[in-house]
Amino acid sequence: MNKLPDIGRFTDDPLSSHTLPGRFYFDLDVFDREQENIFHQTWQYACHVSRLEFSGDFFVRDIGDQSVVVVRGADNKIRAFHNVCQHRAHRLLEGSGSLSSAIVCPYHRWAYELSGKLRRALHSDQVRDFSSSEISLSEVRAEIFCGFVFINLDHNADPLMTDLCDFEKEVLELSPRVRDLKLADQREIHLNANWKNSVENYSECYHCPNQHPGLAQGSLDMESYQITVHKKFHSHASRGVGEATSYVKSEDRRRESREFGSWLLWPNWAIEVYPGGYLNIFYHLPTGPETTTQICEWYFSTSEPTKEQREVIDFVNTVRDEDIPLCETVQKGLHSLGYHQGRLIANEARSYFSEHAVHDFQKKVLEAIA
């Protein structure tokens, strides 16, 4: 790989630092480094356990050029495997669904147990020294956090829950039944912007009063809004809410939680709990140096949203839509010959407008790919 672009006036102190230079957001070599040193070595989101309710249920997650399938086995254990046949490298599965009792390659019909062991290879009895017992799917680490299944391509990585006990506690305080929820709505946004651009937009609320008036005035109390940086995650919290948004006015909802919390797990997965206990996840998945797929999923006690839950989904979709042109316009600006790097706005009080979490994210990226 080539040498990394110069980091210019980026420093360790958010109060005095500039941003990463623009080249970090479109340089192919930087992107390749990120794939190898971040996405191949960190815990990446697969799905909620409700997508793997029964034996044979599976879900495929593509991470860059790597594809992983998670499946619930006959023994009720959730496992993950590289989504590739051990014969001639054909992809095994696509999307999600349910298998009867085996994973069957569509190319030559090699069949694998749900545990990954080879069950059958047609005509292998005519091959010298062929041993089915020596062949199995290549396993990927899979662990569960608050009911969400994560996978890691690095067999030497720390366990998922390392340094996340406080994170789990905070989520369960606002959504104690998160493990029992069901997928009720999902949406993908195909963004013409680098994944870091997308995550950084999520990591500050400096732009909220100007760009998200419905959020800043109707759902969040900006004076109490604060972002706290932890070793492996950021937490966003707001004390109270206004009354401008339609879903806020429900009497039933008023009896429930009026707290807002969101958490960004390094490097690219977020979980949000809105007033009333409404929960969604927001996943920033890089698909190229200047393209990102944002995945938003909502989880409720049932798979069919109520009228009020639909109002919350629509409200947050509006906020997401407001962010699209911001990220895409910034992506264009990062190519400008008139821009190299900007000055971050941060303060000691870590107020809602402080960009200290953006700085922490950029610092983690640098540490990972250096």
PDB file of N, CA and C in Angstrom, residues 51-100:
ATOM      1  N   ARG A  51     -34.491 -12.467  13.875  1.00  0.00           N
ATOM      2  CA  ARG A  51     -34.391 -12.912  12.480  1.00  0.00           C
ATOM      3  C   ARG A  51     -33.915 -14.370  12.403  1.00  0.00           C
ATOM      4  N   LEU A  52     -33.478 -14.910  13.531  1.00  0.00           N
ATOM      5  CA  LEU A  52     -32.957 -16.279  13.599  1.00  0.00           C
ATOM      6  C   LEU A  52     -33.722 -17.053  14.664  1.00  0.00           C
ATOM      7  N   GLU A  53     -35.025 -17.005  14.576  1.00  0.00           N
ATOM      8  CA  GLU A  53     -35.873 -17.542  15.644  1.00  0.00           C
ATOM      9  C   GLU A  53     -35.865 -19.064  15.702  1.00  0.00           C
ATOM     10  N   PHE A  54     -35.817 -19.715  14.525  1.00  0.00           N
ATOM     11  CA  PHE A  54     -35.942 -21.173  14.479  1.00  0.00           C
ATOM     12  C   PHE A  54     -34.705 -21.804  13.841  1.00  0.00           C
ATOM     13  N   SER A  55     -34.519 -23.087  14.117  1.00  0.00           N
ATOM     14  CA  SER A  55     -33.426 -23.834  13.501  1.00  0.00           C
ATOM     15  C   SER A  55     -33.520 -23.731  11.978  1.00  0.00           C
ATOM     16  N   GLY A  56     -32.409 -23.394  11.337  1.00  0.00           N
ATOM     17  CA  GLY A  56     -32.376 -23.235   9.884  1.00  0.00           C
ATOM     18  C   GLY A  56     -32.553 -21.811   9.414  1.00  0.00           C
ATOM     19  N   ASP A  57     -33.016 -20.918  10.290  1.00  0.00           N
ATOM     20  CA  ASP A  57     -33.128 -19.508   9.904  1.00  0.00           C
ATOM     21  C   ASP A  57     -31.734 -18.939   9.669  1.00  0.00           C
ATOM     22  N   PHE A  58     -31.578 -18.162   8.586  1.00  0.00           N
ATOM     23  CA  PHE A  58     -30.260 -17.613   8.267  1.00  0.00           C
ATOM     24  C   PHE A  58     -30.371 -16.162   7.820  1.00  0.00           C
ATOM     25  N   PHE A  59     -29.236 -15.492   7.871  1.00  0.00           N
ATOM     26  CA  PHE A  59     -29.148 -14.103   7.409  1.00  0.00           C
ATOM     27  C   PHE A  59     -27.749 -13.886   6.849  1.00  0.00           C
ATOM     28  N   VAL A  60     -27.671 -13.256   5.679  1.00  0.00           N
ATOM     29  CA  VAL A  60     -26.385 -12.982   5.026  1.00  0.00           C
ATOM     30  C   VAL A  60     -26.035 -11.512   5.191  1.00  0.00           C
ATOM     31  N   ARG A  61     -24.815 -11.259   5.634  1.00  0.00           N
ATOM     32  CA  ARG A  61     -24.315  -9.888   5.732  1.00  0.00           C
ATOM     33  C   ARG A  61     -23.028  -9.766   4.923  1.00  0.00           C
ATOM     34  N   ASP A  62     -23.012  -8.846   3.962  1.00  0.00           N
ATOM     35  CA  ASP A  62     -21.814  -8.554   3.183  1.00  0.00           C
ATOM     36  C   ASP A  62     -21.088  -7.375   3.803  1.00  0.00           C
ATOM     37  N   ILE A  63     -19.794  -7.546   4.018  1.00  0.00           N
ATOM     38  CA  ILE A  63     -18.938  -6.493   4.564  1.00  0.00           C
ATOM     39  C   ILE A  63     -17.821  -6.266   3.556  1.00  0.00           C
ATOM     40  N   GLY A  64     -17.964  -5.235   2.733  1.00  0.00           N
ATOM     41  CA  GLY A  64     -17.008  -5.039   1.653  1.00  0.00           C
ATOM     42  C   GLY A  64     -17.067  -6.225   0.707  1.00  0.00           C
ATOM     43  N   ASP A  65     -15.902  -6.822   0.431  1.00  0.00           N
ATOM     44  CA  ASP A  65     -15.868  -7.973  -0.477  1.00  0.00           C
ATOM     45  C   ASP A  65     -15.993  -9.297   0.268  1.00  0.00           C
ATOM     46  N   GLN A  66     -16.284  -9.239   1.551  1.00  0.00           N
ATOM     47  CA  GLN A  66     -16.465 -10.450   2.345  1.00  0.00           C
ATOM     48  C   GLN A  66     -17.951 -10.677   2.628  1.00  0.00           C
ATOM     49  N   SER A  67     -18.365 -11.929   2.561  1.00  0.00           N
ATOM     50  CA  SER A  67     -19.764 -12.273   2.812  1.00  0.00           C
ATOM     51  C   SER A  67     -19.835 -13.319   3.918  1.00  0.00           C
ATOM     52  N   VAL A  68     -20.738 -13.084   4.860  1.00  0.00           N
ATOM     53  CA  VAL A  68     -20.875 -13.969   6.021  1.00  0.00           C
ATOM     54  C   VAL A  68     -22.340 -14.368   6.167  1.00  0.00           C
ATOM     55  N   VAL A  69     -22.581 -15.632   6.484  1.00  0.00           N
ATOM     56  CA  VAL A  69     -23.937 -16.096   6.766  1.00  0.00           C
ATOM     57  C   VAL A  69     -24.011 -16.496   8.236  1.00  0.00           C
ATOM     58  N   VAL A  70     -25.037 -16.002   8.921  1.00  0.00           N
ATOM     59  CA  VAL A  70     -25.299 -16.435  10.295  1.00  0.00           C
ATOM     60  C   VAL A  70     -26.527 -17.337  10.260  1.00  0.00           C
ATOM     61  N   VAL A  71     -26.490 -18.405  11.041  1.00  0.00           N
ATOM     62  CA  VAL A  71     -27.561 -19.402  10.980  1.00  0.00           C
ATOM     63  C   VAL A  71     -27.779 -20.003  12.364  1.00  0.00           C
ATOM     64  N   ARG A  72     -29.027 -20.296  12.668  1.00  0.00           N
ATOM     65  CA  ARG A  72     -29.326 -21.006  13.916  1.00  0.00           C
ATOM     66  C   ARG A  72     -29.319 -22.502  13.629  1.00  0.00           C
ATOM     67  N   GLY A  73     -28.523 -23.241  14.400  1.00  0.00           N
ATOM     68  CA  GLY A  73     -28.363 -24.665  14.164  1.00  0.00           C
ATOM     69  C   GLY A  73     -29.445 -25.514  14.790  1.00  0.00           C
ATOM     70  N   ALA A  74     -29.379 -26.809  14.510  1.00  0.00           N
ATOM     71  CA  ALA A  74     -30.328 -27.756  15.083  1.00  0.00           C
ATOM     72  C   ALA A  74     -30.194 -27.821  16.598  1.00  0.00           C
ATOM     73  N   ASP A  75     -29.023 -27.447  17.108  1.00  0.00           N
ATOM     74  CA  ASP A  75     -28.784 -27.420  18.551  1.00  0.00           C
ATOM     75  C   ASP A  75     -29.160 -26.078  19.169  1.00  0.00           C
ATOM     76  N   ASN A  76     -29.795 -25.207  18.367  1.00  0.00           N
ATOM     77  CA  ASN A  76     -30.266 -23.874  18.789  1.00  0.00           C
ATOM     78  C   ASN A  76     -29.142 -22.852  18.910  1.00  0.00           C
ATOM     79  N   LYS A  77     -27.929 -23.228  18.576  1.00  0.00           N
ATOM     80  CA  LYS A  77     -26.802 -22.301  18.662  1.00  0.00           C
ATOM     81  C   LYS A  77     -26.711 -21.456  17.393  1.00  0.00           C
ATOM     82  N   ILE A  78     -26.417 -20.169  17.567  1.00  0.00           N
ATOM     83  CA  ILE A  78     -26.210 -19.280  16.422  1.00  0.00           C
ATOM     84  C   ILE A  78     -24.736 -19.311  16.041  1.00  0.00           C
ATOM     85  N   ARG A  79     -24.473 -19.628  14.783  1.00  0.00           N
ATOM     86  CA  ARG A  79     -23.106 -19.671  14.275  1.00  0.00           C
ATOM     87  C   ARG A  79     -22.994 -18.768  13.052  1.00  0.00           C
ATOM     88  N   ALA A  80     -21.763 -18.430  12.707  1.00  0.00           N
ATOM     89  CA  ALA A  80     -21.506 -17.639  11.499  1.00  0.00           C
ATOM     90  C   ALA A  80     -20.416 -18.322  10.682  1.00  0.00           C
ATOM     91  N   PHE A  81     -20.556 -18.246   9.365  1.00  0.00           N
ATOM     92  CA  PHE A  81     -19.581 -18.854   8.462  1.00  0.00           C
ATOM     93  C   PHE A  81     -19.302 -17.909   7.296  1.00  0.00           C
ATOM     94  N   HIS A  82     -18.096 -18.015   6.757  1.00  0.00           N
ATOM     95  CA  HIS A  82     -17.836 -17.351   5.484  1.00  0.00           C
ATOM     96  C   HIS A  82     -18.797 -17.951   4.458  1.00  0.00           C
ATOM     97  N   ASN A  83     -19.440 -17.083   3.699  1.00  0.00           N
ATOM     98  CA  ASN A  83     -20.494 -17.505   2.777  1.00  0.00           C
ATOM     99  C   ASN A  83     -19.888 -18.002   1.466  1.00  0.00           C
ATOM    100  N   VAL A  84     -19.148 -19.095   1.570  1.00  0.00           N
ATOM    101  CA  VAL A  84     -18.449 -19.608   0.394  1.00  0.00           C
ATOM    102  C   VAL A  84     -18.317 -21.123   0.501  1.00  0.00           C
ATOM    103  N   CYS A  85     -18.602 -21.798  -0.601  1.00  0.00           N
ATOM    104  CA  CYS A  85     -18.476 -23.250  -0.648  1.00  0.00           C
ATOM    105  C   CYS A  85     -16.999 -23.641  -0.666  1.00  0.00           C
ATOM    106  N   GLN A  86     -16.666 -24.717   0.041  1.00  0.00           N
ATOM    107  CA  GLN A  86     -15.279 -25.175   0.128  1.00  0.00           C
ATOM    108  C   GLN A  86     -14.858 -25.995  -1.087  1.00  0.00           C
ATOM    109  N   HIS A  87     -15.738 -26.093  -2.085  1.00  0.00           N
ATOM    110  CA  HIS A  87     -15.423 -26.830  -3.302  1.00  0.00           C
ATOM    111  C   HIS A  87     -14.765 -25.909  -4.329  1.00  0.00           C
ATOM    112  N   ARG A  88     -15.570 -25.016  -4.942  1.00  0.00           N
ATOM    113  CA  ARG A  88     -15.050 -24.128  -5.980  1.00  0.00           C
ATOM    114  C   ARG A  88     -15.442 -22.675  -5.727  1.00  0.00           C
ATOM    115  N   ALA A  89     -15.681 -22.335  -4.452  1.00  0.00           N
ATOM    116  CA  ALA A  89     -15.815 -20.941  -4.003  1.00  0.00           C
ATOM    117  C   ALA A  89     -17.104 -20.241  -4.425  1.00  0.00           C
ATOM    118  N   HIS A  90     -18.154 -20.981  -4.749  1.00  0.00           N
ATOM    119  CA  HIS A  90     -19.432 -20.338  -5.059  1.00  0.00           C
ATOM    120  C   HIS A  90     -20.070 -19.819  -3.777  1.00  0.00           C
ATOM    121  N   ARG A  91     -20.731 -18.647  -3.871  1.00  0.00           N
ATOM    122  CA  ARG A  91     -21.508 -18.159  -2.730  1.00  0.00           C
ATOM    123  C   ARG A  91     -22.609 -19.163  -2.409  1.00  0.00           C
ATOM    124  N   LEU A  92     -22.844 -19.350  -1.131  1.00  0.00           N
ATOM    125  CA  LEU A  92     -23.813 -20.360  -0.713  1.00  0.00           C
ATOM    126  C   LEU A  92     -25.236 -19.830  -0.632  1.00  0.00           C
ATOM    127  N   LEU A  93     -25.409 -18.677   0.011  1.00  0.00           N
ATOM    128  CA  LEU A  93     -26.748 -18.166   0.293  1.00  0.00           C
ATOM    129  C   LEU A  93     -26.833 -16.683  -0.008  1.00  0.00           C
ATOM    130  N   GLU A  94     -28.048 -16.208  -0.191  1.00  0.00           N
ATOM    131  CA  GLU A  94     -28.302 -14.787  -0.417  1.00  0.00           C
ATOM    132  C   GLU A  94     -29.442 -14.335   0.494  1.00  0.00           C
ATOM    133  N   GLY A  95     -29.374 -13.098   0.952  1.00  0.00           N
ATOM    134  CA  GLY A  95     -30.483 -12.515   1.698  1.00  0.00           C
ATOM    135  C   GLY A  95     -30.725 -13.171   3.041  1.00  0.00           C
ATOM    136  N   SER A  96     -31.958 -13.585   3.257  1.00  0.00           N
ATOM    137  CA  SER A  96     -32.336 -14.240   4.506  1.00  0.00           C
ATOM    138  C   SER A  96     -33.424 -15.252   4.203  1.00  0.00           C
ATOM    139  N   GLY A  97     -33.657 -16.157   5.139  1.00  0.00           N
ATOM    140  CA  GLY A  97     -34.688 -17.161   4.920  1.00  0.00           C
ATOM    141  C   GLY A  97     -34.569 -18.288   5.910  1.00  0.00           C
ATOM    142  N   SER A  98     -35.093 -19.447   5.522  1.00  0.00           N
ATOM    143  CA  SER A  98     -35.072 -20.611   6.402  1.00  0.00           C
ATOM    144  C   SER A  98     -34.682 -21.847   5.604  1.00  0.00           C
ATOM    145  N   LEU A  99     -33.786 -22.631   6.154  1.00  0.00           N
ATOM    146  CA  LEU A  99     -33.317 -23.860   5.531  1.00  0.00           C
ATOM    147  C   LEU A  99     -33.970 -25.054   6.214  1.00  0.00           C
ATOM    148  N   SER A 100     -34.167 -26.129   5.468  1.00  0.00           N
ATOM    149  CA  SER A 100     -34.794 -27.309   6.070  1.00  0.00           C
ATOM    150  C   SER A 100     -33.850 -27.977   7.066  1.00  0.00           C
TER     151      SER A 100
END
